[in-house]
Amino acid sequence: MGDNEMSVFGVSAAEETVYRHFLRNPGTTTEDVQLLLHTTPDSARACVARLRELRLLHPEESDRRIFPTDPETAVARLIDQRVHALHQEFQRVTRSRHVIDGLLAEQFTRKPHPLGIEQLEGLAQIRNRIDDLAFFAREEILSVEPYTKLSPENIARSRPLDLRCLRRGVQIRNVVIREALRDRATAAYLRELAEHGAMIRVTEQSAERLLVYDRKAALVPLDPRDTSRGALLAHRSGLVSNIIALFEKIWDQATDLGRVDDPADREPKDGPSETERRVLVSMCSVGKDEAGARELGVSVRTYRRHVADLMQTLGAASRAHAALLARERGWI
């Protein structure tokens, strides 16, 4: 057996050595431990006291002899104590939501401005602040994003943040322009978010670009046509209220994503989208739909819908047939 195998239960190496000694030599005394283990009297007494506290040893009061608790009973008791301690720690952590308020206070008070406005410079700083705001969002994220497509890098960066917010119960309302749906990867990503609970609407055209977090902080670019020029971040001000009012106006005039045809479906396909390629690879390498869905980070229903769409596109009679046709086309 390895050294200090009981450390997972909070038992030190010296305490484990003492316990093992009493397993081999039940009925000995603390003085015997000192002599046999070549340790000091204080160290031996401290180990025994700790093991008694853990109820791994129990002395005979009449003659000071010490006996070990049966290992099966001892380990079961240690497991119960450890689980109880972990449960208490978990409760302590979940009761510490007030820490977020303190962190938010720090976030919203750095670089103070008399009007509650902070200027961000460069894409790196903007992205870092967006990541921070999304991480700390607790209730709602509003956004209008007039991009025409998302790059695979943008999708890979945004997916874990967006899905994390949705899993935590943060409401996401997002307005995009119809042109974005012409890109298959972008359209698939937006529909994936909708499957996870995001509310997405489509507008014909919008020059606005804005983000609002928990109705307390609003981010707008200095130049909507060139986000690299920087952005303004407003905190808890009348400007935030005006930006929210603008968002609500755009939202009311937009159409729900579920009622919009996918323009990409009407265009000829030269090859699969990145999402479709990943599904095809998963179909060939993963046995069960549940495993494939986990690998792609989507729901089982979304994964199966992708598989069905691919089979229809390829004209395949089965999944194996679809994989064969995809290889013939050079898709995988």
mmCIF file of N, CA, C and O in Angstrom, residues 26 75 105 274 281 300-301:
data_model
loop_
_atom_site.group_PDB
_atom_site.id
_atom_site.type_symbol
_atom_site.label_atom_id
_atom_site.label_comp_id
_atom_site.label_asym_id
_atom_site.label_seq_id
_atom_site.Cartn_x
_atom_site.Cartn_y
_atom_site.Cartn_z
ATOM 1 N N PRO A 26 -2.762 -4.434 18.560
ATOM 2 C CA PRO A 26 -3.857 -3.937 19.401
ATOM 3 C C PRO A 26 -3.554 -4.170 20.881
ATOM 4 O O PRO A 26 -2.911 -5.158 21.254
ATOM 5 N N VAL A 75 -13.235 3.344 8.038
ATOM 6 C CA VAL A 75 -13.270 4.020 6.738
ATOM 7 C C VAL A 75 -14.669 4.528 6.421
ATOM 8 O O VAL A 75 -14.845 5.641 5.918
ATOM 9 N N ALA A 105 -19.351 45.664 -7.740
ATOM 10 C CA ALA A 105 -19.112 47.030 -7.272
ATOM 11 C C ALA A 105 -17.710 47.477 -7.667
ATOM 12 O O ALA A 105 -17.500 48.615 -8.091
ATOM 13 N N GLU A 274 -19.185 24.124 -40.772
ATOM 14 C CA GLU A 274 -18.316 23.582 -39.736
ATOM 15 C C GLU A 274 -19.102 22.687 -38.774
ATOM 16 O O GLU A 274 -18.636 21.627 -38.361
ATOM 17 N N VAL A 281 -18.263 13.837 -38.562
ATOM 18 C CA VAL A 281 -17.135 13.167 -37.901
ATOM 19 C C VAL A 281 -17.631 12.401 -36.680
ATOM 20 O O VAL A 281 -17.229 11.271 -36.419
ATOM 21 N N VAL A 300 -29.331 16.590 -27.270
ATOM 22 C CA VAL A 300 -29.526 15.385 -28.087
ATOM 23 C C VAL A 300 -30.513 15.681 -29.210
ATOM 24 O O VAL A 300 -30.324 15.238 -30.351
ATOM 25 N N ARG A 301 -31.551 16.460 -28.910
ATOM 26 C CA ARG A 301 -32.538 16.790 -29.943
ATOM 27 C C ARG A 301 -31.894 17.589 -31.080
ATOM 28 O O ARG A 301 -32.146 17.309 -32.261
#
